[in-house]
Amino acid sequence: MSAVNTFRAAVVRTPNGPDSIEIIDVPVTEPGPGQVRVAVAAAPVNPTDLGVAGGFFHELGMITQPDRTGLGWDFAGTVAAAGPGVDLAVGTRVAGVVLGFDRDFGTYAEQLVVPAADVAVVPDGLDLVAASTVPLNGLGAAQIVDLLGNPPADGNRLLVTGAAGAIGANVVAFALDRGWQVTGLARATDEPFVRGLGAGFVTEAGTGWDAVVDTTSQQVWGLAPVRDGGLFVGVRPNLVPAPEREITVHALVTQPDTRRLGRLLERAAAGRLPSRVHAVLPLTRARRRPARHGRQRHPRPLRARALTRSGLGGLFVTPQLTLVRAAGVPVARNPRQVVSEGLPGVYPDEISPRSRRSPTYLAIKSALKCGISASGPSFAARTAARNSVAGMAEPGVAGAGRAKACSSGNTEALR
């Protein structure tokens, strides 16, 4: 098949960490009715992608693809072909998001066929690299502030954790627009950036906040920073603490919203949406281990090519691949992979003492002791270990003897 009839995409066949990411040739397909084929210029790296490569979401049963799984969630590019009934002209610059795990390829690809209704036009004056950072981060932040609502009459003091990150910075901007008195929590080196957004700044959470938005998902404080009767919004439903002290608790589940995405892109074009793009890499380096590139320990700024755990870890562009860095997140370094905060690829020597006390870290660390690894040598072996831990192993299956000892502490971490 000639090169003109194929395009390249990054996929995972057998999850085994970052080195299991493959660049394959995929046949070009023409768009059907109501669809467009987009020549992808940029696609942000989400930390979820590292979890896919490591097999974490396979273990949870969220990926059942028999052959391969695509990577990447949001994108920006140019319409290369339009199907019947589509008003978008070839050459129109667009951005959008593709949700779900079970797909042959995602936005880490040179071509992408999507419904025309799912893309928004990128305004003139906004380059496609910057535009690609908007869909998930911008929509997620806007929907977080929807959950916050307008400040209540009895208090408008809002703390945003990870305020220098890709989602956190947008939350700060949107919450200020809604009338909240915003304070950002981040590392000390990010203070100028956070204050430049118009927010106050702290390096410790403290207590007594009317509302807290936790964009870091570390959950090391639980609801302790929130006053009685206050409000808490988290970004990972499986880690949001149970309500207490009459605190209202919400969890973000980002929803596609093309009209709103269009407005956010216009805001970005006007320079009113924070964006921190860092470096450019070729698509072929999508599989490089984070351990080879993340050489800085927090609280210093992160280098190119090291993946983060905030909303935006990197950015692929075609034919170049840009890693976008949001400051404020520990990086992977130790070549022995374990799991922290529910995501593979964060290593023991980079996990702060505070993060080591988080419920998710402790649960998955316990699971690892029972033979489960989200980035180990064999997906089949990990599946057998998971069944053993859940008490489902048949007699004679390796690891079955551990089932009774491990099942009570581990099945919650694997659901």
Short mmCIF file of C-alpha atoms in Angstrom, two decimals:
data_model
loop_
_atom_site.label_atom_id
_atom_site.label_comp_id
_atom_site.label_asym_id
_atom_site.label_seq_id
_atom_site.Cartn_x
_atom_site.Cartn_y
_atom_site.Cartn_z
CA MET A 1 0.00 0.00 0.00
CA SER A 2 1.50 3.33 -0.97
CA ALA A 3 2.36 5.91 1.65
CA VAL A 4 -0.23 8.31 0.26
CA ASN A 5 -2.98 5.83 1.22
CA THR A 6 -1.85 5.43 4.82
CA PHE A 7 -1.12 7.60 7.82
CA ARG A 8 0.81 7.04 11.02
CA ALA A 9 -0.77 6.56 14.45
CA ALA A 10 0.51 5.71 17.92
CA VAL A 11 -1.18 2.66 19.46
CA VAL A 12 -0.74 0.06 22.19
CA ARG A 13 -1.15 -3.65 21.41
CA THR A 14 0.14 -5.37 24.55
CA PRO A 15 0.39 -2.89 27.43
CA ASN A 16 3.80 -2.95 29.06
CA GLY A 17 4.68 0.64 29.85
CA PRO A 18 5.78 3.45 27.50
CA ASP A 19 7.93 1.13 25.38
CA SER A 20 4.79 -0.74 24.30
CA ILE A 21 3.65 2.29 22.28
CA GLU A 22 3.98 1.53 18.56
CA ILE A 23 3.84 3.80 15.53
CA ILE A 24 1.86 1.95 12.85
CA ASP A 25 0.57 2.67 9.36
CA VAL A 26 -3.22 2.93 9.15
CA PRO A 27 -5.24 2.96 5.91
CA VAL A 28 -6.80 6.31 5.10
CA THR A 29 -10.60 6.24 5.27
CA GLU A 30 -12.85 8.79 3.65
CA PRO A 31 -15.43 10.61 5.77
CA GLY A 32 -19.02 9.47 5.59
CA PRO A 33 -22.16 11.60 5.83
CA GLY A 34 -21.76 14.26 8.50
CA GLN A 35 -18.06 13.50 9.02
CA VAL A 36 -14.76 15.24 8.35
CA ARG A 37 -11.26 13.88 7.97
CA VAL A 38 -8.82 16.09 9.84
CA ALA A 39 -5.10 16.34 9.21
CA VAL A 40 -4.00 16.48 12.85
CA ALA A 41 -1.50 19.19 13.71
CA ALA A 42 -1.43 18.79 17.48
CA ALA A 43 -2.78 16.43 20.13
CA PRO A 44 -2.10 16.94 23.85
CA VAL A 45 -0.69 14.12 25.92
CA ASN A 46 -3.00 13.27 28.79
CA PRO A 47 -1.56 11.33 31.75
CA THR A 48 -4.30 8.78 31.07
CA ASP A 49 -2.31 7.76 27.99
CA LEU A 50 0.52 6.54 30.19
CA GLY A 51 -2.03 4.50 32.12
CA VAL A 52 -3.24 2.96 28.87
CA ALA A 53 0.31 2.08 27.84
CA GLY A 54 0.96 0.55 31.25
CA GLY A 55 -2.18 -1.57 31.22
CA PHE A 56 -3.86 0.15 34.15
CA PHE A 57 -7.16 0.65 32.35
CA HIS A 58 -7.00 -2.85 30.88
CA GLU A 59 -6.81 -4.12 34.46
CA LEU A 60 -9.92 -2.12 35.32
CA GLY A 61 -11.81 -3.69 32.43
CA MET A 62 -12.21 -0.31 30.73
CA ILE A 63 -10.34 -1.43 27.60
CA THR A 64 -11.45 -4.57 25.77
CA GLN A 65 -9.95 -3.93 22.34
CA PRO A 66 -8.78 -7.30 20.99
CA ASP A 67 -6.01 -5.97 18.75
CA ARG A 68 -4.87 -2.47 19.65
CA THR A 69 -5.88 0.65 21.53
CA GLY A 70 -5.37 4.20 20.28
CA LEU A 71 -3.88 7.02 22.33
CA GLY A 72 -4.81 10.67 22.59
CA TRP A 73 -8.00 12.54 23.42
CA ASP A 74 -8.08 16.06 22.01
CA PHE A 75 -6.62 17.61 18.88
CA ALA A 76 -6.36 20.52 16.50
CA GLY A 77 -5.81 20.37 12.77
CA THR A 78 -7.11 21.17 9.30
CA VAL A 79 -10.07 19.65 7.47
CA ALA A 80 -8.61 17.45 4.72
CA ALA A 81 -11.90 16.06 3.41
CA ALA A 82 -15.59 16.53 4.17
CA GLY A 83 -18.38 14.01 3.80
CA PRO A 84 -21.87 14.62 2.40
CA GLY A 85 -23.93 17.15 4.29
CA VAL A 86 -20.97 18.93 5.88
CA ASP A 87 -20.64 22.70 5.60
CA LEU A 88 -16.99 22.88 6.70
CA ALA A 89 -14.71 23.53 3.74
CA VAL A 90 -11.45 21.73 3.11
CA GLY A 91 -8.71 23.78 4.75
CA THR A 92 -10.82 24.94 7.70
CA ARG A 93 -8.86 24.83 10.95
CA VAL A 94 -10.69 22.93 13.69
CA ALA A 95 -10.25 21.50 17.19
CA GLY A 96 -12.14 18.85 19.11
CA VAL A 97 -12.07 15.92 21.50
CA VAL A 98 -12.50 12.16 21.11
CA LEU A 99 -13.69 10.36 24.25
CA GLY A 100 -13.59 6.70 25.23
CA PHE A 101 -10.93 4.00 25.49
CA ASP A 102 -12.04 1.34 23.01
CA ARG A 103 -10.82 2.71 19.68
CA ASP A 104 -8.35 1.51 17.09
CA PHE A 105 -6.51 4.82 17.13
CA GLY A 106 -6.92 8.15 18.86
CA THR A 107 -5.65 11.65 18.32
CA TYR A 108 -2.00 10.57 18.30
CA ALA A 109 -2.37 10.20 14.57
CA GLU A 110 -1.74 12.12 11.37
CA GLN A 111 -5.36 11.70 10.25
CA LEU A 112 -8.63 11.48 12.16
CA VAL A 113 -12.22 10.98 10.96
CA VAL A 114 -14.75 12.53 13.36
CA PRO A 115 -18.32 13.86 13.23
CA ALA A 116 -18.33 17.43 11.95
CA ALA A 117 -20.67 18.30 14.83
CA ASP A 118 -17.87 17.43 17.27
CA VAL A 119 -15.35 20.02 16.06
CA ALA A 120 -15.17 23.76 16.54
CA VAL A 121 -13.54 26.24 14.17
CA VAL A 122 -10.19 27.62 15.35
CA PRO A 123 -10.20 31.44 15.03
CA ASP A 124 -7.64 33.29 12.98
CA GLY A 125 -4.72 34.37 15.13
CA LEU A 126 -4.66 31.22 17.26
CA ASP A 127 -2.05 28.69 16.15
CA LEU A 128 -3.01 25.03 16.13
CA VAL A 129 -0.55 24.04 18.85
CA ALA A 130 -2.19 26.45 21.30
CA ALA A 131 -5.65 25.50 20.04
CA SER A 132 -5.08 21.83 20.80
CA THR A 133 -4.59 22.60 24.49
CA VAL A 134 -8.12 24.00 24.82
CA PRO A 135 -10.62 21.13 24.36
CA LEU A 136 -10.10 18.97 27.45
CA ASN A 137 -8.41 21.53 29.67
CA GLY A 138 -10.68 24.42 28.75
CA LEU A 139 -13.92 22.46 28.79
CA GLY A 140 -12.94 20.66 31.99
CA ALA A 141 -12.13 23.91 33.77
CA ALA A 142 -15.30 25.60 32.56
CA GLN A 143 -17.41 22.68 33.73
CA ILE A 144 -15.68 22.71 37.12
CA VAL A 145 -16.70 26.33 37.55
CA ASP A 146 -20.23 25.36 36.52
CA LEU A 147 -20.21 22.97 39.48
CA LEU A 148 -18.98 25.78 41.72
CA GLY A 149 -21.64 28.18 40.53
CA ASN A 150 -21.68 31.79 41.70
CA PRO A 151 -20.14 32.54 45.10
CA PRO A 152 -22.63 32.11 47.94
CA ALA A 153 -23.59 35.06 50.09
CA ASP A 154 -21.84 33.58 53.13
CA GLY A 155 -18.37 33.31 51.58
CA ASN A 156 -16.46 33.55 48.30
CA ARG A 157 -12.95 32.37 49.27
CA LEU A 158 -11.88 29.69 46.78
CA LEU A 159 -8.70 27.60 46.89
CA VAL A 160 -7.54 26.00 43.62
CA THR A 161 -4.89 23.30 43.99
CA GLY A 162 -2.55 22.84 41.04
CA ALA A 163 -3.26 26.44 40.07
CA ALA A 164 -0.26 26.58 37.74
CA GLY A 165 -1.35 23.46 35.87
CA ALA A 166 -3.22 23.26 32.60
CA ILE A 167 -6.67 22.79 34.13
CA GLY A 168 -5.98 24.69 37.35
CA ALA A 169 -4.90 27.89 35.62
CA ASN A 170 -8.09 27.88 33.57
CA VAL A 171 -10.18 27.28 36.69
CA VAL A 172 -8.54 30.31 38.28
CA ALA A 173 -9.38 32.49 35.28
CA PHE A 174 -12.98 31.30 34.97
CA ALA A 175 -13.67 31.47 38.72
CA LEU A 176 -12.40 35.06 38.86
CA ASP A 177 -14.89 35.88 36.11
CA ARG A 178 -17.68 34.44 38.28
CA GLY A 179 -16.78 36.65 41.23
CA TRP A 180 -14.86 34.21 43.40
CA GLN A 181 -11.94 35.48 45.49
CA VAL A 182 -9.40 32.95 44.21
CA THR A 183 -6.19 31.75 45.82
CA GLY A 184 -3.97 29.31 43.97
CA LEU A 185 -1.94 26.58 45.60
CA ALA A 186 1.22 25.58 43.74
CA ARG A 187 4.96 25.27 44.20
CA ALA A 188 6.84 28.42 45.16
CA THR A 189 8.48 28.78 41.74
CA ASP A 190 5.02 29.17 40.16
CA GLU A 191 4.01 32.13 42.31
CA PRO A 192 4.63 34.78 39.60
CA PHE A 193 2.53 32.85 37.09
CA VAL A 194 -0.38 32.29 39.48
CA ARG A 195 -0.39 35.88 40.71
CA GLY A 196 -0.24 36.99 37.08
CA LEU A 197 -3.62 35.32 36.59
CA GLY A 198 -5.06 37.65 39.23
CA ALA A 199 -5.19 35.15 42.10
CA GLY A 200 -3.65 35.05 45.52
CA PHE A 201 -1.01 32.44 46.22
CA VAL A 202 -0.15 29.87 48.90
CA THR A 203 2.10 26.82 49.10
CA GLU A 204 0.10 25.10 51.86
CA ALA A 205 -3.63 24.45 51.82
CA GLY A 206 -4.55 25.60 55.31
CA THR A 207 -8.18 25.43 56.43
CA GLY A 208 -11.39 27.44 56.43
CA TRP A 209 -11.91 27.84 52.67
CA ASP A 210 -15.46 28.42 51.46
CA ALA A 211 -14.72 26.22 48.45
CA VAL A 212 -11.85 24.06 47.20
CA VAL A 213 -11.18 22.84 43.67
CA ASP A 214 -8.61 20.05 43.68
CA THR A 215 -7.15 19.70 40.18
CA THR A 216 -4.19 17.61 41.38
CA SER A 217 -6.26 14.60 42.53
CA GLN A 218 -3.79 13.90 45.31
CA GLN A 219 -6.52 14.00 47.98
CA VAL A 220 -3.94 14.16 50.74
CA TRP A 221 -6.07 16.53 52.80
CA GLY A 222 -9.51 15.12 52.04
CA LEU A 223 -12.05 17.77 52.97
CA ALA A 224 -9.93 19.25 55.77
CA PRO A 225 -9.30 22.59 53.98
CA VAL A 226 -13.05 23.19 53.46
CA ARG A 227 -15.12 24.92 56.12
CA ASP A 228 -18.29 23.37 57.48
CA GLY A 229 -21.06 23.72 54.91
CA GLY A 230 -18.57 24.58 52.16
CA LEU A 231 -18.03 23.18 48.68
CA PHE A 232 -15.49 20.75 47.19
CA VAL A 233 -14.93 19.88 43.52
CA GLY A 234 -12.51 17.15 42.43
CA VAL A 235 -11.44 16.01 38.99
CA ARG A 236 -11.36 12.24 39.56
CA PRO A 237 -14.68 10.72 40.62
CA ASN A 238 -13.02 7.61 42.07
CA LEU A 239 -10.96 9.74 44.46
CA VAL A 240 -13.48 12.34 45.58
CA PRO A 241 -13.92 12.08 49.38
CA ALA A 242 -17.27 11.25 50.93
CA PRO A 243 -19.28 14.28 52.12
CA GLU A 244 -18.96 15.30 55.75
CA ARG A 245 -19.68 18.36 57.91
CA GLU A 246 -22.47 19.38 55.50
CA ILE A 247 -19.89 19.96 52.76
CA THR A 248 -21.22 19.64 49.21
CA VAL A 249 -18.96 17.39 47.11
CA HIS A 250 -18.86 17.31 43.30
CA ALA A 251 -16.72 15.39 40.80
CA LEU A 252 -15.91 16.53 37.27
CA VAL A 253 -16.85 14.26 34.39
CA THR A 254 -15.88 16.29 31.33
CA GLN A 255 -18.55 16.38 28.64
CA PRO A 256 -18.07 17.39 24.98
CA ASP A 257 -19.62 20.76 24.19
CA THR A 258 -18.78 22.04 20.72
CA ARG A 259 -20.46 25.44 21.06
CA ARG A 260 -18.69 26.15 24.29
CA LEU A 261 -15.41 24.93 22.84
CA GLY A 262 -15.84 27.49 20.06
CA ARG A 263 -16.22 30.25 22.65
CA LEU A 264 -13.17 29.02 24.54
CA LEU A 265 -11.09 29.02 21.36
CA GLU A 266 -12.16 32.60 20.73
CA ARG A 267 -11.10 33.48 24.26
CA ALA A 268 -7.75 31.80 23.68
CA ALA A 269 -7.30 33.72 20.42
CA ALA A 270 -7.91 36.94 22.36
CA GLY A 271 -5.17 36.01 24.83
CA ARG A 272 -7.58 35.45 27.73
CA LEU A 273 -6.99 31.74 28.26
CA PRO A 274 -3.79 30.52 29.97
CA SER A 275 -1.59 28.22 27.90
CA ARG A 276 1.93 26.97 28.64
CA VAL A 277 3.52 25.17 25.68
CA HIS A 278 7.03 23.91 26.27
CA ALA A 279 8.77 21.84 23.57
CA VAL A 280 8.50 19.97 20.26
CA LEU A 281 9.24 16.30 19.52
CA PRO A 282 8.61 13.99 16.56
CA LEU A 283 5.70 11.54 16.72
CA THR A 284 8.15 8.64 16.60
CA ARG A 285 9.31 9.55 20.10
CA ALA A 286 5.89 9.02 21.64
CA ARG A 287 7.16 5.76 23.12
CA ARG A 288 10.21 7.19 24.88
CA ARG A 289 10.26 6.29 28.55
CA PRO A 290 9.51 9.17 30.91
CA ALA A 291 12.32 7.85 33.08
CA ARG A 292 14.83 8.82 30.40
CA HIS A 293 13.70 12.39 30.25
CA GLY A 294 12.35 13.49 33.61
CA ARG A 295 15.53 14.56 35.33
CA GLN A 296 14.21 17.28 37.59
CA ARG A 297 12.71 16.71 40.97
CA HIS A 298 9.92 18.93 42.22
CA PRO A 299 9.63 21.79 43.09
CA ARG A 300 11.72 22.86 40.10
CA PRO A 301 10.04 23.33 36.69
CA LEU A 302 9.69 20.22 34.57
CA ARG A 303 11.75 19.55 31.47
CA ALA A 304 10.56 18.61 28.04
CA ARG A 305 9.50 15.03 27.37
CA ALA A 306 8.72 14.17 30.98
CA LEU A 307 5.05 13.33 31.47
CA THR A 308 2.97 15.08 34.08
CA ARG A 309 -0.10 14.00 36.02
CA SER A 310 -1.98 17.27 35.66
CA GLY A 311 -4.50 17.87 32.92
CA LEU A 312 -1.89 18.37 30.23
CA GLY A 313 1.38 16.53 30.15
CA GLY A 314 2.52 17.02 26.60
CA LEU A 315 1.52 17.89 23.11
CA PHE A 316 2.10 15.92 19.92
CA VAL A 317 2.22 17.77 16.61
CA THR A 318 2.54 16.33 13.14
CA PRO A 319 5.14 15.85 11.77
CA GLN A 320 6.64 17.26 14.94
CA LEU A 321 5.36 16.39 18.38
CA THR A 322 5.22 19.09 21.02
CA LEU A 323 5.29 18.29 24.70
CA VAL A 324 3.33 20.87 26.65
CA ARG A 325 4.35 21.21 30.25
CA ALA A 326 2.25 22.42 33.12
CA ALA A 327 4.40 23.10 36.17
CA GLY A 328 3.70 21.76 39.60
CA VAL A 329 3.77 17.98 39.09
CA PRO A 330 6.36 15.36 40.15
CA VAL A 331 8.07 13.57 37.28
CA ALA A 332 9.06 9.98 36.60
CA ARG A 333 12.68 9.04 37.08
CA ASN A 334 13.43 5.69 38.69
CA PRO A 335 13.56 2.89 36.08
CA ARG A 336 11.56 0.58 38.36
CA GLN A 337 7.96 1.49 37.59
CA VAL A 338 5.26 1.39 40.23
CA VAL A 339 1.90 3.10 40.46
CA SER A 340 1.10 6.31 42.31
CA GLU A 341 -2.22 8.11 42.40
CA GLY A 342 -3.73 5.48 40.13
CA LEU A 343 -1.41 6.12 37.18
CA PRO A 344 1.59 4.07 36.04
CA GLY A 345 4.87 5.81 35.37
CA VAL A 346 5.40 7.78 38.57
CA TYR A 347 8.30 6.35 40.47
CA PRO A 348 9.07 5.88 44.17
CA ASP A 349 11.85 8.41 44.49
CA GLU A 350 9.66 11.12 42.93
CA ILE A 351 6.64 10.61 45.22
CA SER A 352 6.47 13.17 48.02
CA PRO A 353 5.85 11.95 51.59
CA ARG A 354 2.46 13.64 51.44
CA SER A 355 1.50 11.78 48.25
CA ARG A 356 2.62 8.50 49.80
CA ARG A 357 -0.18 8.88 52.36
CA SER A 358 -2.92 9.22 49.74
CA PRO A 359 -5.59 6.48 49.78
CA THR A 360 -5.06 5.52 46.14
CA TYR A 361 -1.29 5.20 46.47
CA LEU A 362 -1.62 3.01 49.55
CA ALA A 363 -4.30 0.82 47.94
CA ILE A 364 -2.35 0.23 44.74
CA LYS A 365 0.89 -0.25 46.62
CA SER A 366 -0.90 -2.99 48.54
CA ALA A 367 -2.12 -4.47 45.27
CA LEU A 368 1.40 -4.47 43.87
CA LYS A 369 2.57 -6.49 46.85
CA CYS A 370 0.04 -9.13 45.84
CA GLY A 371 1.62 -9.52 42.41
CA ILE A 372 -0.30 -6.91 40.42
CA SER A 373 1.67 -4.47 38.32
CA ALA A 374 0.23 -1.87 35.98
CA SER A 375 3.51 -1.83 34.08
CA GLY A 376 4.96 -5.29 34.55
CA PRO A 377 6.30 -7.72 31.97
CA SER A 378 3.12 -9.60 31.07
CA PHE A 379 -0.46 -8.42 30.65
CA ALA A 380 -1.67 -12.03 30.84
CA ALA A 381 0.23 -12.55 34.08
CA ARG A 382 -1.21 -9.32 35.51
CA THR A 383 -4.71 -10.46 34.58
CA ALA A 384 -4.15 -13.79 36.33
CA ALA A 385 -2.80 -11.95 39.36
CA ARG A 386 -5.82 -9.66 39.37
CA ASN A 387 -8.17 -12.65 39.33
CA SER A 388 -6.18 -14.22 42.13
CA VAL A 389 -6.40 -11.10 44.25
CA ALA A 390 -10.13 -10.91 43.66
CA GLY A 391 -10.45 -14.43 44.99
CA MET A 392 -11.33 -15.85 41.58
CA ALA A 393 -8.22 -17.88 40.82
CA GLU A 394 -8.68 -21.57 40.13
CA PRO A 395 -6.73 -24.11 42.17
CA GLY A 396 -3.22 -24.42 40.89
CA VAL A 397 -3.11 -20.96 39.34
CA ALA A 398 0.03 -19.08 40.31
CA GLY A 399 -0.68 -16.64 43.09
CA ALA A 400 -3.91 -18.31 44.21
CA GLY A 401 -2.49 -18.80 47.67
CA ARG A 402 -2.39 -15.03 48.11
CA ALA A 403 -6.03 -14.49 47.28
CA LYS A 404 -7.38 -14.71 50.79
CA ALA A 405 -4.70 -12.46 52.24
CA CYS A 406 -4.95 -9.83 49.53
CA SER A 407 -8.55 -9.79 48.36
CA SER A 408 -10.01 -7.49 51.02
CA GLY A 409 -7.41 -4.81 50.53
CA ASN A 410 -7.03 -4.88 46.76
CA THR A 411 -10.28 -5.39 44.93
CA GLU A 412 -11.36 -1.82 45.61
CA ALA A 413 -8.20 -0.53 43.94
CA LEU A 414 -8.89 -2.61 40.84
CA ARG A 415 -12.54 -1.82 40.21
#
